[in-house]
Short mmCIF file of C-alpha atoms and ligand atoms in Angstrom, two decimals:
data_model
loop_
_atom_site.label_atom_id
_atom_site.label_comp_id
_atom_site.label_asym_id
_atom_site.label_seq_id
_atom_site.Cartn_x
_atom_site.Cartn_y
_atom_site.Cartn_z
CA MET A 1 63.90 150.87 64.71
CA PHE A 2 66.01 153.57 63.01
CA ASP A 3 66.01 155.74 66.17
CA ASN A 4 67.11 152.85 68.32
CA LEU A 5 69.99 151.98 65.98
CA ALA A 6 71.15 155.44 65.74
CA MET A 7 71.39 155.40 69.59
CA LEU A 8 73.11 152.00 69.68
CA VAL A 9 75.74 152.71 66.93
CA GLN A 10 78.28 155.35 67.24
CA LYS A 11 80.52 156.43 64.36
CA ASN A 12 84.27 157.11 64.30
CA VAL A 13 84.86 156.07 67.90
CA ALA A 14 88.34 156.39 69.62
CA LEU A 15 89.51 152.96 70.82
CA GLN A 16 92.50 153.94 72.95
CA ALA A 17 90.45 153.58 76.21
CA PHE A 18 88.90 150.31 75.06
CA ASN A 19 92.20 148.31 74.58
CA THR A 20 94.63 147.75 77.50
CA PHE A 21 97.61 148.35 75.28
CA HIS A 22 96.20 151.81 74.89
CA ILE A 23 97.02 151.92 71.19
CA MET A 24 95.41 154.67 69.38
CA ALA A 25 93.02 153.49 66.65
CA ARG A 26 89.41 154.36 65.71
CA ALA A 27 86.43 152.17 65.00
CA HIS A 28 84.47 153.24 61.93
CA ALA A 29 81.41 152.21 63.96
CA LEU A 30 80.90 150.77 67.37
CA ALA A 31 77.78 149.41 69.09
CA ARG A 32 77.46 149.04 72.82
CA ILE A 33 75.76 145.75 73.51
CA SER A 34 73.85 145.77 76.91
CA GLU A 35 71.61 142.82 76.10
CA ALA A 36 71.05 140.12 73.44
CA SER A 37 68.05 142.24 71.87
CA ASP A 38 70.75 144.91 70.89
CA VAL A 39 72.38 142.38 68.55
CA LEU A 40 69.07 141.29 67.19
CA ALA A 41 68.24 144.95 66.40
CA LEU A 42 71.49 145.22 64.50
CA LEU A 43 70.89 142.00 62.63
CA ALA A 44 67.33 143.10 61.63
CA ASP A 45 68.99 146.09 59.86
CA PRO A 46 70.11 144.88 56.30
CA GLU A 47 73.19 147.36 56.29
CA TRP A 48 74.55 146.40 59.68
CA ALA A 49 73.63 142.80 59.31
CA ALA A 50 75.85 142.51 56.25
CA GLN A 51 78.81 144.22 57.86
CA PRO A 52 81.77 142.02 59.14
CA LYS A 53 81.82 142.28 62.93
CA LEU A 54 84.53 142.35 65.68
CA VAL A 55 83.55 141.47 69.18
CA LEU A 56 85.33 143.47 71.81
CA GLY A 57 85.28 142.59 75.52
CA GLY A 58 87.78 144.38 77.85
CA GLY A 59 90.24 144.78 75.04
CA SER A 60 92.89 143.01 77.14
CA ASN A 61 94.02 140.43 74.53
CA ILE A 62 94.06 142.57 71.35
CA VAL A 63 96.62 144.46 69.20
CA LEU A 64 95.16 147.09 67.07
CA THR A 65 97.38 147.63 64.01
CA GLY A 66 95.13 150.34 62.34
CA ASP A 67 91.61 151.76 62.26
CA VAL A 68 88.99 148.99 62.64
CA LYS A 69 86.62 148.55 59.67
CA PRO A 70 84.33 145.91 60.92
CA LEU A 71 81.48 147.04 63.15
CA VAL A 72 82.79 146.78 66.74
CA LEU A 73 80.38 145.13 69.14
CA LYS A 74 81.47 146.26 72.60
CA VAL A 75 79.91 143.83 74.98
CA GLU A 76 78.53 145.34 78.21
CA ILE A 77 76.12 142.64 79.24
CA LYS A 78 75.92 142.72 83.13
CA GLY A 79 74.53 140.55 85.73
CA ARG A 80 75.84 137.78 88.11
CA GLN A 81 74.03 135.17 90.14
CA GLN A 82 74.01 131.68 91.58
CA VAL A 83 71.90 129.49 89.23
CA ALA A 84 72.22 126.05 90.88
CA GLU A 85 73.99 124.00 93.62
CA THR A 86 74.65 120.36 93.28
CA ALA A 87 76.50 117.92 95.56
CA LYS A 88 79.63 118.65 93.67
CA ALA A 89 79.53 122.28 92.64
CA ILE A 90 77.98 125.74 93.05
CA ILE A 91 76.99 127.04 89.51
CA VAL A 92 77.40 130.70 89.10
CA GLU A 93 76.56 132.74 86.08
CA ALA A 94 77.83 136.13 84.88
CA GLY A 95 77.06 138.46 82.01
CA ALA A 96 79.82 138.60 79.38
CA GLY A 97 80.46 142.35 80.02
CA GLU A 98 81.26 141.97 83.75
CA ASN A 99 84.72 142.85 84.78
CA TRP A 100 86.63 139.44 85.36
CA HIS A 101 88.52 140.41 88.59
CA ASP A 102 85.29 142.05 90.12
CA PHE A 103 83.41 138.83 89.38
CA VAL A 104 86.14 136.79 91.07
CA ALA A 105 86.20 139.12 94.16
CA TRP A 106 82.31 138.82 94.25
CA THR A 107 82.35 135.02 94.24
CA LEU A 108 84.84 135.14 97.14
CA ALA A 109 82.86 137.62 99.04
CA GLN A 110 79.74 135.22 98.67
CA GLY A 111 81.88 132.43 100.15
CA TRP A 112 82.18 130.52 96.90
CA PRO A 113 85.80 129.62 96.33
CA GLY A 114 87.33 128.31 93.15
CA LEU A 115 88.42 131.24 91.01
CA GLU A 116 91.04 132.70 93.42
CA ASN A 117 94.14 131.61 91.51
CA MET A 118 92.76 133.70 88.38
CA ALA A 119 92.32 136.89 90.46
CA LEU A 120 93.37 140.14 88.79
CA ILE A 121 93.58 138.89 85.22
CA PRO A 122 92.57 141.92 83.20
CA GLY A 123 89.44 141.60 80.96
CA THR A 124 85.85 140.58 80.95
CA VAL A 125 83.96 137.39 81.84
CA GLY A 126 82.93 137.02 78.06
CA ALA A 127 86.55 137.11 76.95
CA ALA A 128 87.72 134.63 79.47
CA PRO A 129 86.62 131.45 77.60
CA VAL A 130 87.88 132.86 74.10
CA GLN A 131 91.56 132.39 75.23
CA ASN A 132 90.89 129.94 78.13
CA ILE A 133 92.61 132.29 80.55
CA GLY A 134 94.77 130.69 83.21
CA ALA A 135 97.22 131.50 85.94
CA TYR A 136 99.06 129.85 88.79
CA GLY A 137 97.91 126.28 88.16
CA VAL A 138 94.18 126.87 87.22
CA GLU A 139 92.76 127.47 83.73
CA LEU A 140 89.19 128.67 83.00
CA GLN A 141 88.29 125.23 81.65
CA ASP A 142 88.89 123.75 85.11
CA ARG A 143 86.00 125.78 86.50
CA PHE A 144 83.81 126.03 83.40
CA ASP A 145 80.24 124.77 83.21
CA SER A 146 78.73 126.27 80.06
CA LEU A 147 78.16 129.45 78.07
CA ASP A 148 75.27 130.97 76.01
CA ALA A 149 76.22 132.85 72.79
CA MET A 150 74.46 134.28 69.75
CA ASP A 151 75.26 133.41 66.22
CA LEU A 152 76.06 136.74 64.52
CA GLN A 153 74.50 135.62 61.23
CA SER A 154 71.20 133.97 62.25
CA GLY A 155 70.66 135.74 65.61
CA GLN A 156 70.08 132.41 67.18
CA THR A 157 71.14 131.78 70.80
CA PHE A 158 72.91 128.56 71.56
CA THR A 159 74.63 126.82 74.59
CA LEU A 160 78.00 125.20 74.49
CA ASN A 161 79.51 122.82 77.10
CA ALA A 162 83.43 122.61 77.77
CA ALA A 163 83.92 119.98 75.10
CA GLN A 164 82.01 122.02 72.53
CA CYS A 165 84.26 125.01 73.27
CA ALA A 166 87.27 122.78 72.39
CA PHE A 167 89.49 124.52 75.04
CA GLY A 168 93.28 124.15 74.72
CA TYR A 169 96.10 126.17 76.22
CA ARG A 170 95.20 129.76 75.63
CA ASP A 171 92.78 128.39 72.82
CA SER A 172 89.12 127.75 72.16
CA ILE A 173 86.74 127.40 69.28
CA PHE A 174 86.33 131.19 69.43
CA LYS A 175 89.83 131.86 68.32
CA HIS A 176 89.42 129.91 65.08
CA SER A 177 87.58 130.67 61.79
CA SER A 178 85.63 128.09 59.90
CA SER A 179 87.44 127.30 56.79
CA PRO A 180 84.83 125.49 54.54
CA ASN A 181 87.17 125.59 51.48
CA GLN A 182 89.95 123.52 53.26
CA ASP A 183 90.05 120.17 51.68
CA ARG A 184 91.73 118.00 54.39
CA GLY A 185 88.98 115.38 54.75
CA TYR A 186 87.31 117.34 57.58
CA ARG A 187 85.72 120.79 57.92
CA PRO A 188 87.13 122.59 60.88
CA ILE A 189 84.30 124.58 62.65
CA GLY A 190 85.36 127.82 64.28
CA LEU A 191 83.45 130.68 65.74
CA LYS A 192 85.92 133.57 65.31
CA ASP A 193 83.80 136.72 64.58
CA ARG A 194 80.75 134.58 64.10
CA ALA A 195 79.49 134.33 67.72
CA LEU A 196 79.00 136.69 70.59
CA ILE A 197 79.23 135.24 74.01
CA LEU A 198 76.43 136.50 76.18
CA ARG A 199 76.68 134.76 79.50
CA VAL A 200 79.14 132.35 81.12
CA ARG A 201 78.46 129.74 83.80
CA PHE A 202 81.13 128.43 86.26
CA ALA A 203 81.16 125.28 88.29
CA LEU A 204 82.84 126.12 91.61
CA PRO A 205 83.83 122.71 93.14
CA LYS A 206 82.71 121.40 96.51
CA PRO A 207 84.47 120.63 98.67
CA TRP A 208 87.05 123.28 97.85
CA LYS A 209 90.78 122.51 98.00
CA PRO A 210 93.30 125.25 97.35
CA VAL A 211 95.75 124.79 94.31
CA LEU A 212 99.07 125.66 95.79
CA GLY A 213 101.63 123.81 93.54
CA TYR A 214 103.00 126.73 91.75
CA ALA A 215 106.48 127.87 92.94
CA ASP A 216 105.42 131.51 93.59
CA LEU A 217 102.62 130.29 95.81
CA GLU A 218 104.94 127.89 97.64
CA ARG A 219 107.23 130.78 98.25
CA LYS A 220 104.33 132.77 99.78
CA MET A 221 103.44 129.83 102.14
CA GLN A 222 107.05 129.63 103.25
CA GLU A 223 107.34 133.39 103.83
CA THR A 224 104.06 133.72 105.81
CA GLY A 225 104.26 130.24 107.54
CA CYS A 226 100.58 129.76 106.50
CA ASN A 227 100.14 126.24 105.00
CA GLN A 228 96.36 126.16 105.04
CA PRO A 229 95.28 129.38 103.40
CA SER A 230 91.72 130.50 102.86
CA ALA A 231 90.58 131.18 99.28
CA GLN A 232 90.72 134.95 100.06
CA GLN A 233 94.30 134.51 101.31
CA VAL A 234 95.22 132.81 97.95
CA ALA A 235 93.58 135.66 96.09
CA ASP A 236 95.48 138.14 98.01
CA TRP A 237 98.76 136.29 97.40
CA ILE A 238 97.99 136.05 93.69
CA CYS A 239 97.27 139.78 93.61
CA ASP A 240 100.77 140.46 95.33
CA ILE A 241 102.51 138.17 92.90
CA ARG A 242 100.92 139.65 89.88
CA ARG A 243 101.57 143.14 90.95
CA ALA A 244 105.24 142.41 91.65
CA LYS A 245 105.88 141.17 88.06
CA LEU A 246 103.20 142.29 85.72
CA PRO A 247 102.49 145.96 84.75
CA ASP A 248 99.10 147.48 85.66
CA PRO A 249 97.54 148.18 82.32
CA ALA A 250 95.89 151.40 83.65
CA VAL A 251 99.39 152.82 84.16
CA MET A 252 101.50 151.18 81.41
CA GLY A 253 99.62 149.69 78.39
CA ASN A 254 100.06 145.95 77.83
CA ALA A 255 98.07 142.70 76.84
CA GLY A 256 99.59 140.38 79.46
CA SER A 257 101.88 137.60 78.01
CA PHE A 258 102.53 138.45 74.49
CA PHE A 259 103.56 134.89 73.29
CA LYS A 260 102.38 131.45 74.35
CA ASN A 261 104.86 129.18 76.11
CA PRO A 262 105.90 126.79 73.25
CA THR A 263 105.62 122.98 73.41
CA VAL A 264 108.65 121.03 72.20
CA THR A 265 109.54 117.28 71.89
CA PRO A 266 111.77 115.65 74.42
CA GLU A 267 114.68 115.66 71.60
CA GLN A 268 114.13 119.37 71.15
CA CYS A 269 114.11 119.95 74.80
CA SER A 270 117.32 117.97 75.61
CA ASP A 271 119.03 119.71 72.63
CA ILE A 272 118.30 123.07 74.14
CA ILE A 273 119.24 122.00 77.62
CA GLY A 274 122.60 120.79 76.24
CA ARG A 275 123.29 124.30 74.85
CA ASP A 276 121.61 126.20 77.70
CA PRO A 277 121.40 124.22 80.94
CA LYS A 278 119.44 127.12 82.64
CA VAL A 279 116.46 126.95 80.32
CA VAL A 280 113.17 126.82 82.22
CA PHE A 281 110.97 123.85 81.28
CA TYR A 282 107.97 121.84 82.48
CA PRO A 283 107.22 118.24 81.57
CA LEU A 284 103.70 117.69 80.11
CA PRO A 285 101.57 114.47 80.70
CA ASP A 286 101.84 113.58 77.01
CA GLY A 287 105.65 113.39 77.27
CA SER A 288 106.35 116.66 75.57
CA PHE A 289 107.81 119.73 77.32
CA LYS A 290 106.64 123.29 77.72
CA LEU A 291 109.30 125.97 77.66
CA ALA A 292 109.08 129.29 79.37
CA ALA A 293 108.86 131.86 76.54
CA GLY A 294 109.80 134.63 79.00
CA TRP A 295 113.11 132.92 79.67
CA LEU A 296 113.93 132.45 75.97
CA ILE A 297 113.16 136.08 75.25
CA ASP A 298 115.21 137.14 78.24
CA ALA A 299 118.10 134.83 77.21
CA CYS A 300 118.17 136.68 73.85
CA GLY A 301 118.75 139.93 75.68
CA TRP A 302 115.44 141.59 75.07
CA ARG A 303 114.34 142.43 78.56
CA GLY A 304 114.06 146.19 78.88
CA LYS A 305 114.58 146.89 75.14
CA THR A 306 112.52 149.28 73.25
CA VAL A 307 111.44 149.89 69.51
CA GLY A 308 109.79 153.33 69.17
CA MET A 309 107.27 153.51 72.01
CA ALA A 310 106.88 149.77 72.23
CA GLY A 311 109.15 147.85 74.79
CA VAL A 312 109.83 144.66 76.50
CA TYR A 313 108.84 144.87 80.25
CA GLU A 314 111.81 145.03 82.67
CA LYS A 315 110.37 142.55 85.15
CA GLN A 316 108.91 139.86 82.72
CA ALA A 317 110.23 139.61 79.23
CA LEU A 318 107.02 137.91 78.00
CA VAL A 319 105.19 141.11 78.42
CA LEU A 320 105.32 143.67 75.71
CA VAL A 321 104.35 147.26 76.94
CA ASN A 322 103.40 150.71 75.63
CA ARG A 323 106.04 153.02 76.99
CA GLY A 324 104.07 156.05 75.78
CA SER A 325 100.89 157.58 77.16
CA VAL A 326 97.74 155.52 78.04
CA ASP A 327 95.43 158.43 76.97
CA GLY A 328 97.31 160.67 74.70
CA PRO A 329 98.96 160.80 71.14
CA ASP A 330 102.48 159.67 72.04
CA ALA A 331 101.26 155.99 72.69
CA ALA A 332 102.94 153.11 70.97
CA THR A 333 101.45 152.23 67.63
CA GLY A 334 100.28 148.64 66.72
CA GLY A 335 102.88 148.75 64.09
CA GLU A 336 105.59 149.35 66.56
CA VAL A 337 104.34 146.54 68.83
CA MET A 338 104.27 144.14 65.98
CA THR A 339 107.74 145.24 64.66
CA LEU A 340 109.10 144.48 68.20
CA ALA A 341 107.33 141.18 68.37
CA ARG A 342 108.69 140.07 65.02
CA ALA A 343 112.25 141.00 65.96
CA ILE A 344 111.87 138.96 69.12
CA GLN A 345 110.42 135.97 67.20
CA THR A 346 113.39 136.18 64.72
CA SER A 347 116.09 136.20 67.42
CA VAL A 348 114.42 133.38 69.43
CA TYR A 349 114.08 131.37 66.30
CA GLU A 350 117.62 131.99 65.33
CA ARG A 351 119.09 130.98 68.68
CA PHE A 352 116.67 128.18 69.65
CA GLY A 353 114.88 127.04 66.53
CA ILE A 354 111.52 127.86 68.02
CA LEU A 355 108.85 130.15 66.46
CA LEU A 356 107.00 131.93 69.27
CA GLU A 357 103.20 132.24 68.60
CA PRO A 358 101.51 135.47 69.65
CA GLU A 359 98.86 135.15 72.40
CA PRO A 360 96.77 138.24 71.68
CA VAL A 361 94.42 138.65 68.60
CA VAL A 362 96.17 140.94 66.04
CA VAL A 363 93.55 143.04 64.27
N1 LIG B 401 111.37 134.00 83.19
C1 LIG B 401 112.75 134.60 83.03
N2 LIG B 401 112.79 135.89 82.53
C2 LIG B 401 111.82 136.55 82.19
C3 LIG B 401 110.45 136.05 82.42
C4 LIG B 401 110.37 134.79 82.90
O1 LIG B 401 113.74 133.92 83.16
O2 LIG B 401 111.88 137.79 81.80
C5 LIG B 401 111.41 132.67 83.80
C6 LIG B 401 110.95 132.88 85.19
O3 LIG B 401 111.99 132.85 86.00
C7 LIG B 401 110.14 131.57 85.44
C8 LIG B 401 109.70 131.29 84.07
O4 LIG B 401 110.30 132.01 83.16
O5 LIG B 401 111.01 130.60 85.93
C9 LIG B 401 108.13 131.36 84.01
O6 LIG B 401 107.78 132.70 84.35
P1 LIG B 401 106.36 133.08 85.02
O7 LIG B 401 106.18 132.23 86.22
O8 LIG B 401 106.26 134.53 85.18
O9 LIG B 401 105.27 132.47 84.17
P2 LIG B 401 105.10 132.53 82.51
O10 LIG B 401 105.26 131.18 81.96
O11 LIG B 401 105.97 133.55 81.94
C10 LIG B 401 102.50 132.01 82.50
C11 LIG B 401 101.32 132.60 81.82
C12 LIG B 401 100.78 133.94 82.61
C13 LIG B 401 100.49 133.53 84.10
C14 LIG B 401 101.75 132.90 84.71
C15 LIG B 401 101.45 132.28 86.03
C16 LIG B 401 101.46 132.16 79.41
C17 LIG B 401 101.79 132.61 78.09
N3 LIG B 401 101.52 133.03 80.48
O12 LIG B 401 103.54 133.06 82.33
O13 LIG B 401 99.60 134.40 82.04
O14 LIG B 401 100.12 134.65 84.83
O15 LIG B 401 102.20 131.73 83.83
O16 LIG B 401 100.62 131.14 85.84
O17 LIG B 401 101.10 130.98 79.61
C18 LIG B 401 98.76 135.85 80.25
O18 LIG B 401 98.46 134.74 79.65
O19 LIG B 401 98.64 136.94 79.83
C19 LIG B 401 99.52 135.63 81.55
C20 LIG B 401 100.05 136.70 82.16
#
């Protein structure tokens, strides 16, 4: 057992290559998890079992503000397969450590459409449900079937359906901590740092219908004159659109959108329209409105600005970037990124009365 653990756990590991912001930080200890039994081996060891743990997927939605003291569990569980086919859907399963875009490309190559609008989102399959990734009119929860996860205290494996994952906009049960001391008449149950996602299953709907309502996709249809694209065609358009406005994390470190698009009441929305008629907003089914955070940040003059080595991307003000190296010591620090983020929050709050909420997990 001791020898196995010595091979599983590395000490003092550089994390710059393991987070897409490419922030320099170290893990006191890191275990590469290739199968569920690796976690069980750690839990069987009293020292590691008692350690707080941080689950790391592709590192595409995390800001490291210093060295990481909890034991980092780097999820590298592989495998992808069709597990069932019903009248309404093809059910496909992937290991949590599979690269998300490679998985999407593989499903399309098999002739199973459904995930094409989420092509090229950085990260892993296991991280996708944590923040309910979404793009161009489709969210993970629209294609989700179920997932298997392991309880990091008991080592028990359990399965959750969509309702049990409590998906919301860039949100799920995996982003929330349990707070048993909160006395609000209910006891919120969260799985943050308590569960490790092992495998995820997707329901790819039959028959397939493209989702083309997003303005950028309508533009592609007009440009190409193609009104009935194949799923592969949609995926290619999505890749073009993303490459045109989002930085490639391999070249310029970033964690995608840094803030969530805020939801406001109709009164707040009309107040802002009164002051800034150009504000970008979308009505939601419940009568509230979602505002484009990128527009709010842009309107405050932040696009292209820099604090230390952290900056606001020139082509999309919602994306904060590392202007330094992706593999060297002059990278932005987590502190610089958060200083910039707070300055943006303050100026958006002062001008619009809206507090932007960060999307990535800050560690
Ligand atoms: N805008 C500006 N200036 C900017 C940036 C945006 O005026 O600097 C305006 C745009 O002109 C557009 C509007 O804001 O009218 C919305 O911009 P965009 O279409 O780029 O989408 P977004 O709301 O900024 C969201 C997701 C993205 C996802 C796209 C497409 C969030 C937080 N972000 O961005 O997801 O790719 O829609 O569906 O919901 C991510 O979560 O990491 C991510 C990249």
